Structure formats: C-alpha cells, structure tokens
Amino acid sequence: MRRPLIAGNWKMHKTVAEASAYLEDLIAEDLPTSVDVVCCPTFVSLPAAAMVVTGSQIGLGAQNVHWDTSGAFTAELAAPMLTEIGVQWVIVGHSERRTFFGETDETALDRARAGQAAGLEVIYCVGETLAERDAGETFAVLERQTATLGALDPGHLVLAYEPVWAIGTGRTATPAQAQEAHAFLRVRMASIFDGAAADGMRILYGGSLKPSNADELLPLADVDGGLIGGASLDVGSFSAIIRAAADCAAGDES
Ligand code: PEP
C-alpha cells in the first residue's frame, strides 16, 4: 500500500516570520502519523523553516532547483545548497514555471536529475491545459511530459497530476477525470520503469484541492495524496486535508 503524501506548495507567499509561525502552528496540530507531510516555502524561508521542523514529522521542500551544482546562473539555487540546510524535497516542472518562466520538459528533467543526484525526493508536475483537454489531447500531453522520466530513479520520484485549468482557479477535476488521468499515469510508469516501480510510486492530485473536496479525491484508487497550493496556506485547511488523507489510509486498511 502506498503511504499518502500531502505537500503544500506555498508559491510566493509568507515572509520568513510568517513561515516559521505557520510551521510552529502546524506542528502543534498533532497530525496523524500515517501521512507524509511536506511544506515548500519560498527559498528565503527555507533555513528558518528547517530549524522549526527539525525533529518533527514535517518534511521540507523547495519549489525549484537548478540542474548544475554551481555556476553563472543568476537567481538560481543548486541542489547541494538545498540539502546542506536540511531540504529533503523539491517540486519540479510546476505549470507556473512552465507558463511564466520558460520551463520545458527538458529543463524540468535536468532539474529533477540534479535534485535526485543530491539526494532530494522529486515531486514532478505534469498536466494538461484546458485547451488541450477540450481538444482531447490530455493523454498525449501526459505521455509527452513523462517521455523522458526513464532517466530518473523511480524510488525517489513522486508524480503530481495537476490539470492546469484546475490550479488556483477553484475548478477541480471530477473524481472520474482525476482517476482516469492517474490510472493512465500509473500504466505509463509501468511501461517506462516496471510494474513494481509503478505500483510503489505515489501520484498526487493537484488543482484546487481543499477540505471540502478532499473526501472525494483522496480515496480514489490511484490518487496517493495531494499537492496543495491555496489551501496549504492556512494551517486549519492544510491539517484538514492531512486528516482526510489519514482517514482514507485507515479505510484502505480495514
Ligand atoms: C499548485 O500550485 O500546485 C496547486 C495545486 O495550487 P491550488 O491548490 O491553489 O490549485
């Protein structure tokens, strides 16, 4: 059985002080231990956040990483710089990076490889735009976006299916749409890696996931947790989603 993972992508939100206060409050929530929990603050908050989460169940993630270990890459950060301060996870290929910062399937793969080489667990984002879905191209897009993932270590890879039309829009994939895409991705992982790797890989849903729809999306057979943007910014909402994931895991066991 795959252990649920709930990851918060804070994007460009929260000052250093706000990040620390949030994490202290989250730790005080006495969260279920059956769920892996990761928070991904801004780069500047990571050192303070690392101090707060040390010894807790909260994992720490960055929102990006460069593909080289050092060099003339203004405003970028290398993976060893992240691991040095206690970061364990990194988000790669997020649609906002693809849309606003020129991220491609190639650069996303390079970043993921560098992250894994330094010991980071990679959350690799894929997902179609509304135009692509409407044109019936969802599977073709997912196939293209995952085409090079065979270069990665599946044991340190989490996929995040994030339909672009559902990110930050309040629109959510229906359970049927989410399950269909996740099942497709799992079969795809089996063909790229093998059945055991695909069975063991966590595939997160992302796109306006919140406490009110977590109960519909998290129990789906091929949904192993969530990558949460907006609803992760509030300790109460994020904790509620973590508890919903724990309830699903408990339901699976009984
Ligand atoms: C995200 O940014 O990865 C995301 C899923 O955002 P939201 O939950 O706000 O849609």
PDB file of C-alpha atoms and ligand atoms in Angstrom:
ATOM      1  CA  MET A   1       0.000   0.000   0.000  1.00  0.00           C
ATOM      2  CA  ARG A   2       1.279   3.466  -0.841  1.00  0.00           C
ATOM      3  CA  ARG A   3       1.675   5.857   2.072  1.00  0.00           C
ATOM      4  CA  PRO A   4      -0.254   9.073   1.438  1.00  0.00           C
ATOM      5  CA  LEU A   5       1.721  12.260   0.880  1.00  0.00           C
ATOM      6  CA  ILE A   6       0.279  15.725   1.353  1.00  0.00           C
ATOM      7  CA  ALA A   7       2.563  18.503   0.129  1.00  0.00           C
ATOM      8  CA  GLY A   8       1.966  22.229   0.397  1.00  0.00           C
ATOM      9  CA  ASN A   9       3.259  24.496  -2.350  1.00  0.00           C
ATOM     10  CA  TRP A  10       3.322  27.947  -0.796  1.00  0.00           C
ATOM     11  CA  LYS A  11       4.418  29.627  -4.041  1.00  0.00           C
ATOM     12  CA  MET A  12       5.417  33.280  -3.416  1.00  0.00           C
ATOM     13  CA  HIS A  13       3.552  33.563  -0.117  1.00  0.00           C
ATOM     14  CA  LYS A  14       4.583  34.141   3.507  1.00  0.00           C
ATOM     15  CA  THR A  15       7.503  36.092   4.918  1.00  0.00           C
ATOM     16  CA  VAL A  16      10.199  34.287   6.890  1.00  0.00           C
ATOM     17  CA  ALA A  17       8.466  35.136  10.174  1.00  0.00           C
ATOM     18  CA  GLU A  18       5.091  34.017   8.837  1.00  0.00           C
ATOM     19  CA  ALA A  19       6.566  30.765   7.561  1.00  0.00           C
ATOM     20  CA  SER A  20       8.094  29.943  10.955  1.00  0.00           C
ATOM     21  CA  ALA A  21       4.899  30.808  12.824  1.00  0.00           C
ATOM     22  CA  TYR A  22       2.819  28.698  10.434  1.00  0.00           C
ATOM     23  CA  LEU A  23       5.110  25.689  10.864  1.00  0.00           C
ATOM     24  CA  GLU A  24       5.033  26.001  14.654  1.00  0.00           C
ATOM     25  CA  ASP A  25       1.237  26.012  14.488  1.00  0.00           C
ATOM     26  CA  LEU A  26       1.186  23.047  12.111  1.00  0.00           C
ATOM     27  CA  ILE A  27       3.428  21.002  14.395  1.00  0.00           C
ATOM     28  CA  ALA A  28       1.131  21.862  17.313  1.00  0.00           C
ATOM     29  CA  GLU A  29      -1.799  20.329  15.383  1.00  0.00           C
ATOM     30  CA  ASP A  30      -0.785  16.819  16.462  1.00  0.00           C
ATOM     31  CA  LEU A  31      -1.147  15.473  12.928  1.00  0.00           C
ATOM     32  CA  PRO A  32      -1.797  11.817  12.089  1.00  0.00           C
ATOM     33  CA  THR A  33       1.483   9.987  11.600  1.00  0.00           C
ATOM     34  CA  SER A  34       0.138   7.759   8.810  1.00  0.00           C
ATOM     35  CA  VAL A  35       0.610  10.569   6.267  1.00  0.00           C
ATOM     36  CA  ASP A  36       3.836  12.066   4.936  1.00  0.00           C
ATOM     37  CA  VAL A  37       3.599  15.850   5.142  1.00  0.00           C
ATOM     38  CA  VAL A  38       5.815  18.262   3.227  1.00  0.00           C
ATOM     39  CA  CYS A  39       5.812  22.065   3.153  1.00  0.00           C
ATOM     40  CA  CYS A  40       7.508  24.004   0.372  1.00  0.00           C
ATOM     41  CA  PRO A  41       8.100  27.627   1.404  1.00  0.00           C
ATOM     42  CA  THR A  42       9.987  30.236  -0.611  1.00  0.00           C
ATOM     43  CA  PHE A  43      13.752  29.837  -0.848  1.00  0.00           C
ATOM     44  CA  VAL A  44      14.389  32.654   1.600  1.00  0.00           C
ATOM     45  CA  SER A  45      12.289  30.964   4.302  1.00  0.00           C
ATOM     46  CA  LEU A  46      13.940  27.569   3.996  1.00  0.00           C
ATOM     47  CA  PRO A  47      16.757  27.998   6.570  1.00  0.00           C
ATOM     48  CA  ALA A  48      14.392  29.258   9.293  1.00  0.00           C
ATOM     49  CA  ALA A  49      11.793  26.663   8.321  1.00  0.00           C
ATOM     50  CA  ALA A  50      14.413  23.910   8.568  1.00  0.00           C
ATOM     51  CA  MET A  51      15.123  24.906  12.151  1.00  0.00           C
ATOM     52  CA  VAL A  52      11.439  24.828  13.069  1.00  0.00           C
ATOM     53  CA  VAL A  53      10.648  21.442  11.502  1.00  0.00           C
ATOM     54  CA  THR A  54      13.753  19.615  12.765  1.00  0.00           C
ATOM     55  CA  GLY A  55      12.623  16.633  14.819  1.00  0.00           C
ATOM     56  CA  SER A  56       9.008  16.926  13.634  1.00  0.00           C
ATOM     57  CA  GLN A  57       7.174  14.861  11.028  1.00  0.00           C
ATOM     58  CA  ILE A  58       7.083  17.805   8.610  1.00  0.00           C
ATOM     59  CA  GLY A  59       9.358  17.416   5.610  1.00  0.00           C
ATOM     60  CA  LEU A  60      10.785  20.457   3.895  1.00  0.00           C
ATOM     61  CA  GLY A  61      10.729  21.061   0.160  1.00  0.00           C
ATOM     62  CA  ALA A  62      11.975  23.694  -2.257  1.00  0.00           C
ATOM     63  CA  GLN A  63       9.896  24.921  -5.187  1.00  0.00           C
ATOM     64  CA  ASN A  64      12.683  24.673  -7.753  1.00  0.00           C
ATOM     65  CA  VAL A  65      16.304  23.606  -8.210  1.00  0.00           C
ATOM     66  CA  HIS A  66      18.928  24.259 -10.857  1.00  0.00           C
ATOM     67  CA  TRP A  67      20.400  21.465 -12.973  1.00  0.00           C
ATOM     68  CA  ASP A  68      24.016  22.363 -12.269  1.00  0.00           C
ATOM     69  CA  THR A  69      25.877  22.236  -8.972  1.00  0.00           C
ATOM     70  CA  SER A  70      27.320  25.765  -9.291  1.00  0.00           C
ATOM     71  CA  GLY A  71      27.980  28.365 -11.944  1.00  0.00           C
ATOM     72  CA  ALA A  72      26.907  31.616 -13.542  1.00  0.00           C
ATOM     73  CA  PHE A  73      23.158  31.161 -13.148  1.00  0.00           C
ATOM     74  CA  THR A  74      21.853  34.339 -11.583  1.00  0.00           C
ATOM     75  CA  ALA A  75      18.963  33.824  -9.152  1.00  0.00           C
ATOM     76  CA  GLU A  76      19.118  30.030  -9.272  1.00  0.00           C
ATOM     77  CA  LEU A  77      19.919  27.582  -6.455  1.00  0.00           C
ATOM     78  CA  ALA A  78      21.830  24.307  -6.677  1.00  0.00           C
ATOM     79  CA  ALA A  79      20.655  21.075  -5.105  1.00  0.00           C
ATOM     80  CA  PRO A  80      23.619  20.743  -2.688  1.00  0.00           C
ATOM     81  CA  MET A  81      22.780  24.217  -1.344  1.00  0.00           C
ATOM     82  CA  LEU A  82      19.321  22.921  -0.501  1.00  0.00           C
ATOM     83  CA  THR A  83      20.373  19.640   1.088  1.00  0.00           C
ATOM     84  CA  GLU A  84      23.029  21.475   3.136  1.00  0.00           C
ATOM     85  CA  ILE A  85      20.299  23.320   5.032  1.00  0.00           C
ATOM     86  CA  GLY A  86      18.063  20.290   5.518  1.00  0.00           C
ATOM     87  CA  VAL A  87      15.766  20.389   2.489  1.00  0.00           C
ATOM     88  CA  GLN A  88      14.628  16.870   1.503  1.00  0.00           C
ATOM     89  CA  TRP A  89      12.138  17.501  -1.304  1.00  0.00           C
ATOM     90  CA  VAL A  90      11.834  19.591  -4.432  1.00  0.00           C
ATOM     91  CA  ILE A  91       8.945  20.440  -6.760  1.00  0.00           C
ATOM     92  CA  VAL A  92       9.922  20.344 -10.435  1.00  0.00           C
ATOM     93  CA  GLY A  93       8.047  21.253 -13.604  1.00  0.00           C
ATOM     94  CA  HIS A  94       5.177  23.127 -11.965  1.00  0.00           C
ATOM     95  CA  SER A  95       2.841  24.648 -14.541  1.00  0.00           C
ATOM     96  CA  GLU A  96       3.617  28.160 -13.277  1.00  0.00           C
ATOM     97  CA  ARG A  97       7.302  27.511 -14.035  1.00  0.00           C
ATOM     98  CA  ARG A  98       6.315  26.168 -17.449  1.00  0.00           C
ATOM     99  CA  THR A  99       3.948  29.078 -18.214  1.00  0.00           C
ATOM    100  CA  PHE A 100       5.813  32.075 -16.775  1.00  0.00           C
ATOM    101  CA  PHE A 101       9.475  31.049 -16.681  1.00  0.00           C
ATOM    102  CA  GLY A 102      10.049  29.012 -19.805  1.00  0.00           C
ATOM    103  CA  GLU A 103      10.342  25.619 -18.130  1.00  0.00           C
ATOM    104  CA  THR A 104      10.289  22.815 -20.687  1.00  0.00           C
ATOM    105  CA  ASP A 105      10.108  19.052 -20.402  1.00  0.00           C
ATOM    106  CA  GLU A 106      13.882  19.038 -20.968  1.00  0.00           C
ATOM    107  CA  THR A 107      14.805  21.592 -18.291  1.00  0.00           C
ATOM    108  CA  ALA A 108      12.376  20.007 -15.839  1.00  0.00           C
ATOM    109  CA  LEU A 109      14.043  16.648 -16.358  1.00  0.00           C
ATOM    110  CA  ASP A 110      17.503  18.177 -15.858  1.00  0.00           C
ATOM    111  CA  ARG A 111      16.391  19.802 -12.617  1.00  0.00           C
ATOM    112  CA  ALA A 112      14.869  16.544 -11.402  1.00  0.00           C
ATOM    113  CA  ARG A 113      18.050  14.634 -12.176  1.00  0.00           C
ATOM    114  CA  ALA A 114      20.172  17.156 -10.303  1.00  0.00           C
ATOM    115  CA  GLY A 115      17.806  17.005  -7.363  1.00  0.00           C
ATOM    116  CA  GLN A 116      17.917  13.233  -7.192  1.00  0.00           C
ATOM    117  CA  ALA A 117      21.703  13.219  -7.601  1.00  0.00           C
ATOM    118  CA  ALA A 118      21.960  15.360  -4.469  1.00  0.00           C
ATOM    119  CA  GLY A 119      19.558  13.119  -2.541  1.00  0.00           C
ATOM    120  CA  LEU A 120      16.341  15.120  -2.928  1.00  0.00           C
ATOM    121  CA  GLU A 121      12.958  13.466  -3.365  1.00  0.00           C
ATOM    122  CA  VAL A 122      11.401  14.920  -6.515  1.00  0.00           C
ATOM    123  CA  ILE A 123       7.748  15.902  -6.951  1.00  0.00           C
ATOM    124  CA  TYR A 124       7.412  16.096 -10.729  1.00  0.00           C
ATOM    125  CA  CYS A 125       4.387  18.012 -12.022  1.00  0.00           C
ATOM    126  CA  VAL A 126       2.503  17.213 -15.203  1.00  0.00           C
ATOM    127  CA  GLY A 127      -0.901  18.210 -16.503  1.00  0.00           C
ATOM    128  CA  GLU A 128      -2.809  19.488 -19.482  1.00  0.00           C
ATOM    129  CA  THR A 129      -4.248  22.943 -20.188  1.00  0.00           C
ATOM    130  CA  LEU A 130      -7.967  23.448 -20.734  1.00  0.00           C
ATOM    131  CA  ALA A 131      -7.437  23.844 -24.489  1.00  0.00           C
ATOM    132  CA  GLU A 132      -5.551  20.554 -24.556  1.00  0.00           C
ATOM    133  CA  ARG A 133      -8.286  18.782 -22.586  1.00  0.00           C
ATOM    134  CA  ASP A 134     -11.002  20.234 -24.806  1.00  0.00           C
ATOM    135  CA  ALA A 135      -9.080  19.065 -27.866  1.00  0.00           C
ATOM    136  CA  GLY A 136      -8.974  15.523 -26.464  1.00  0.00           C
ATOM    137  CA  GLU A 137      -5.198  15.704 -26.007  1.00  0.00           C
ATOM    138  CA  THR A 138      -4.923  15.020 -22.277  1.00  0.00           C
ATOM    139  CA  PHE A 139      -3.276  11.618 -22.596  1.00  0.00           C
ATOM    140  CA  ALA A 140      -0.984  12.767 -25.406  1.00  0.00           C
ATOM    141  CA  VAL A 141       0.198  15.658 -23.231  1.00  0.00           C
ATOM    142  CA  LEU A 142       0.797  13.392 -20.241  1.00  0.00           C
ATOM    143  CA  GLU A 143       2.644  10.972 -22.498  1.00  0.00           C
ATOM    144  CA  ARG A 144       4.883  13.752 -23.809  1.00  0.00           C
ATOM    145  CA  GLN A 145       5.532  15.262 -20.388  1.00  0.00           C
ATOM    146  CA  THR A 146       6.591  11.889 -18.973  1.00  0.00           C
ATOM    147  CA  ALA A 147       8.542  10.715 -22.023  1.00  0.00           C
ATOM    148  CA  THR A 148      11.978  11.310 -20.512  1.00  0.00           C
ATOM    149  CA  LEU A 149      11.293  10.239 -16.925  1.00  0.00           C
ATOM    150  CA  GLY A 150      13.062   6.928 -17.515  1.00  0.00           C
ATOM    151  CA  ALA A 151      16.253   8.868 -16.782  1.00  0.00           C
ATOM    152  CA  LEU A 152      15.136   9.278 -13.153  1.00  0.00           C
ATOM    153  CA  ASP A 153      15.198   6.965 -10.159  1.00  0.00           C
ATOM    154  CA  PRO A 154      11.557   5.908  -9.642  1.00  0.00           C
ATOM    155  CA  GLY A 155      12.266   5.188  -5.978  1.00  0.00           C
ATOM    156  CA  HIS A 156      12.775   8.907  -5.342  1.00  0.00           C
ATOM    157  CA  LEU A 157      10.115  10.216  -7.667  1.00  0.00           C
ATOM    158  CA  VAL A 158       6.563  11.346  -6.925  1.00  0.00           C
ATOM    159  CA  LEU A 159       4.340  12.413  -9.802  1.00  0.00           C
ATOM    160  CA  ALA A 160       1.847  15.238  -9.374  1.00  0.00           C
ATOM    161  CA  TYR A 161      -1.045  15.310 -11.828  1.00  0.00           C
ATOM    162  CA  GLU A 162      -2.066  18.939 -11.919  1.00  0.00           C
ATOM    163  CA  PRO A 163      -4.536  19.849 -14.656  1.00  0.00           C
ATOM    164  CA  VAL A 164      -3.530  23.436 -15.398  1.00  0.00           C
ATOM    165  CA  TRP A 165      -7.167  24.534 -15.629  1.00  0.00           C
ATOM    166  CA  ALA A 166      -7.701  23.482 -12.016  1.00  0.00           C
ATOM    167  CA  ILE A 167      -4.703  25.249 -10.455  1.00  0.00           C
ATOM    168  CA  GLY A 168      -5.705  28.267  -8.410  1.00  0.00           C
ATOM    169  CA  THR A 169      -8.986  28.537 -10.305  1.00  0.00           C
ATOM    170  CA  GLY A 170     -11.382  26.934  -7.854  1.00  0.00           C
ATOM    171  CA  ARG A 171     -12.218  24.390 -10.569  1.00  0.00           C
ATOM    172  CA  THR A 172     -11.379  20.834  -9.606  1.00  0.00           C
ATOM    173  CA  ALA A 173     -11.133  17.726 -11.724  1.00  0.00           C
ATOM    174  CA  THR A 174     -14.089  15.457 -11.100  1.00  0.00           C
ATOM    175  CA  PRO A 175     -13.210  12.215  -9.339  1.00  0.00           C
ATOM    176  CA  ALA A 176     -13.691  10.391 -12.653  1.00  0.00           C
ATOM    177  CA  GLN A 177     -11.364  12.780 -14.509  1.00  0.00           C
ATOM    178  CA  ALA A 178      -8.727  12.549 -11.778  1.00  0.00           C
ATOM    179  CA  GLN A 179      -8.851   8.756 -11.503  1.00  0.00           C
ATOM    180  CA  GLU A 180      -8.699   8.360 -15.287  1.00  0.00           C
ATOM    181  CA  ALA A 181      -5.577  10.531 -15.550  1.00  0.00           C
ATOM    182  CA  HIS A 182      -3.903   8.926 -12.526  1.00  0.00           C
ATOM    183  CA  ALA A 183      -4.580   5.416 -13.821  1.00  0.00           C
ATOM    184  CA  PHE A 184      -3.141   6.450 -17.190  1.00  0.00           C
ATOM    185  CA  LEU A 185      -0.017   7.782 -15.481  1.00  0.00           C
ATOM    186  CA  ARG A 186       0.417   4.594 -13.457  1.00  0.00           C
ATOM    187  CA  VAL A 187       0.252   2.439 -16.579  1.00  0.00           C
ATOM    188  CA  ARG A 188       2.673   4.864 -18.194  1.00  0.00           C
ATOM    189  CA  MET A 189       5.098   4.481 -15.258  1.00  0.00           C
ATOM    190  CA  ALA A 190       4.867   0.707 -15.615  1.00  0.00           C
ATOM    191  CA  SER A 191       5.881   0.958 -19.261  1.00  0.00           C
ATOM    192  CA  ILE A 192       8.718   3.396 -18.545  1.00  0.00           C
ATOM    193  CA  PHE A 193      10.012   1.603 -15.432  1.00  0.00           C
ATOM    194  CA  ASP A 194       8.279  -1.631 -14.434  1.00  0.00           C
ATOM    195  CA  GLY A 195       5.150  -2.797 -12.654  1.00  0.00           C
ATOM    196  CA  ALA A 196       6.715  -2.782  -9.208  1.00  0.00           C
ATOM    197  CA  ALA A 197       8.011   0.768  -9.607  1.00  0.00           C
ATOM    198  CA  ALA A 198       4.627   1.930 -10.891  1.00  0.00           C
ATOM    199  CA  ASP A 199       2.786   0.223  -8.034  1.00  0.00           C
ATOM    200  CA  GLY A 200       5.085   1.814  -5.487  1.00  0.00           C
ATOM    201  CA  MET A 201       5.071   5.317  -6.965  1.00  0.00           C
ATOM    202  CA  ARG A 202       2.902   7.964  -5.386  1.00  0.00           C
ATOM    203  CA  ILE A 203       0.834  10.040  -7.777  1.00  0.00           C
ATOM    204  CA  LEU A 204      -0.558  13.192  -6.194  1.00  0.00           C
ATOM    205  CA  TYR A 205      -3.545  15.182  -7.391  1.00  0.00           C
ATOM    206  CA  GLY A 206      -3.157  18.964  -7.510  1.00  0.00           C
ATOM    207  CA  GLY A 207      -5.652  21.615  -8.534  1.00  0.00           C
ATOM    208  CA  SER A 208      -7.900  23.455  -6.082  1.00  0.00           C
ATOM    209  CA  LEU A 209      -7.812  20.543  -3.631  1.00  0.00           C
ATOM    210  CA  LYS A 210      -9.350  21.726  -0.372  1.00  0.00           C
ATOM    211  CA  PRO A 211     -11.065  20.275   2.718  1.00  0.00           C
ATOM    212  CA  SER A 212     -14.463  20.317   1.001  1.00  0.00           C
ATOM    213  CA  ASN A 213     -13.373  18.102  -1.920  1.00  0.00           C
ATOM    214  CA  ALA A 214     -10.593  16.076  -0.277  1.00  0.00           C
ATOM    215  CA  ASP A 215     -13.053  13.353   0.701  1.00  0.00           C
ATOM    216  CA  GLU A 216     -13.980  12.832  -2.972  1.00  0.00           C
ATOM    217  CA  LEU A 217     -10.491  12.911  -4.458  1.00  0.00           C
ATOM    218  CA  LEU A 218      -8.145  11.361  -1.913  1.00  0.00           C
ATOM    219  CA  PRO A 219      -9.878   7.940  -1.688  1.00  0.00           C
ATOM    220  CA  LEU A 220      -9.525   7.300  -5.443  1.00  0.00           C
ATOM    221  CA  ALA A 221      -7.607   4.124  -6.230  1.00  0.00           C
ATOM    222  CA  ASP A 222      -4.682   5.816  -7.975  1.00  0.00           C
ATOM    223  CA  VAL A 223      -4.604   9.068  -6.002  1.00  0.00           C
ATOM    224  CA  ASP A 224      -1.950   8.857  -3.292  1.00  0.00           C
ATOM    225  CA  GLY A 225      -2.231  12.316  -1.820  1.00  0.00           C
ATOM    226  CA  GLY A 226      -2.184  15.891  -2.954  1.00  0.00           C
ATOM    227  CA  LEU A 227      -0.038  18.820  -3.950  1.00  0.00           C
ATOM    228  CA  ILE A 228      -1.886  21.742  -2.457  1.00  0.00           C
ATOM    229  CA  GLY A 229      -1.448  25.420  -3.312  1.00  0.00           C
ATOM    230  CA  GLY A 230      -4.010  27.862  -1.927  1.00  0.00           C
ATOM    231  CA  ALA A 231      -5.447  25.606   0.773  1.00  0.00           C
ATOM    232  CA  SER A 232      -1.981  24.838   2.145  1.00  0.00           C
ATOM    233  CA  LEU A 233      -1.511  28.457   3.221  1.00  0.00           C
ATOM    234  CA  ASP A 234      -3.895  28.074   6.123  1.00  0.00           C
ATOM    235  CA  VAL A 235      -2.948  25.669   8.924  1.00  0.00           C
ATOM    236  CA  GLY A 236      -6.588  24.689   9.517  1.00  0.00           C
ATOM    237  CA  SER A 237      -7.287  23.818   5.857  1.00  0.00           C
ATOM    238  CA  PHE A 238      -3.994  22.039   5.356  1.00  0.00           C
ATOM    239  CA  SER A 239      -4.446  19.991   8.555  1.00  0.00           C
ATOM    240  CA  ALA A 240      -7.977  19.059   7.492  1.00  0.00           C
ATOM    241  CA  ILE A 241      -6.664  17.705   4.183  1.00  0.00           C
ATOM    242  CA  ILE A 242      -3.941  15.763   6.020  1.00  0.00           C
ATOM    243  CA  ARG A 243      -6.596  14.254   8.290  1.00  0.00           C
ATOM    244  CA  ALA A 244      -8.751  13.355   5.281  1.00  0.00           C
ATOM    245  CA  ALA A 245      -5.747  11.538   3.769  1.00  0.00           C
ATOM    246  CA  ALA A 246      -5.208   9.677   7.041  1.00  0.00           C
ATOM    247  CA  ASP A 247      -8.874   8.644   7.099  1.00  0.00           C
ATOM    248  CA  CYS A 248      -8.533   7.227   3.566  1.00  0.00           C
ATOM    249  CA  ALA A 249      -5.437   5.274   4.575  1.00  0.00           C
ATOM    250  CA  ALA A 250      -7.260   3.893   7.611  1.00  0.00           C
ATOM    251  CA  GLY A 251     -10.241   2.957   5.406  1.00  0.00           C
ATOM    252  CA  ASP A 252      -7.951   1.098   2.992  1.00  0.00           C
ATOM    253  CA  GLU A 253      -6.517  -0.969   5.823  1.00  0.00           C
ATOM    254  CA  SER A 254      -9.850  -2.032   7.308  1.00  0.00           C
TER     255      SER A 254
HETATM  256  C1  PEP B   1      -0.376  24.085  -7.079  1.00  0.00           C
HETATM  257  O1  PEP B   1       0.062  25.200  -7.205  1.00  0.00           O
HETATM  258  O2  PEP B   1       0.380  23.098  -7.179  1.00  0.00           O
HETATM  259  C2  PEP B   1      -1.800  23.946  -6.809  1.00  0.00           C
HETATM  260  C3  PEP B   1      -2.350  22.761  -6.895  1.00  0.00           C
HETATM  261  O3  PEP B   1      -2.490  25.095  -6.481  1.00  0.00           O
HETATM  262  P1  PEP B   1      -4.014  25.197  -5.974  1.00  0.00           P
HETATM  263  O4  PEP B   1      -4.192  24.142  -4.914  1.00  0.00           O
HETATM  264  O5  PEP B   1      -4.120  26.575  -5.423  1.00  0.00           O
HETATM  265  O6  PEP B   1      -4.878  24.961  -7.145  1.00  0.00           O
END
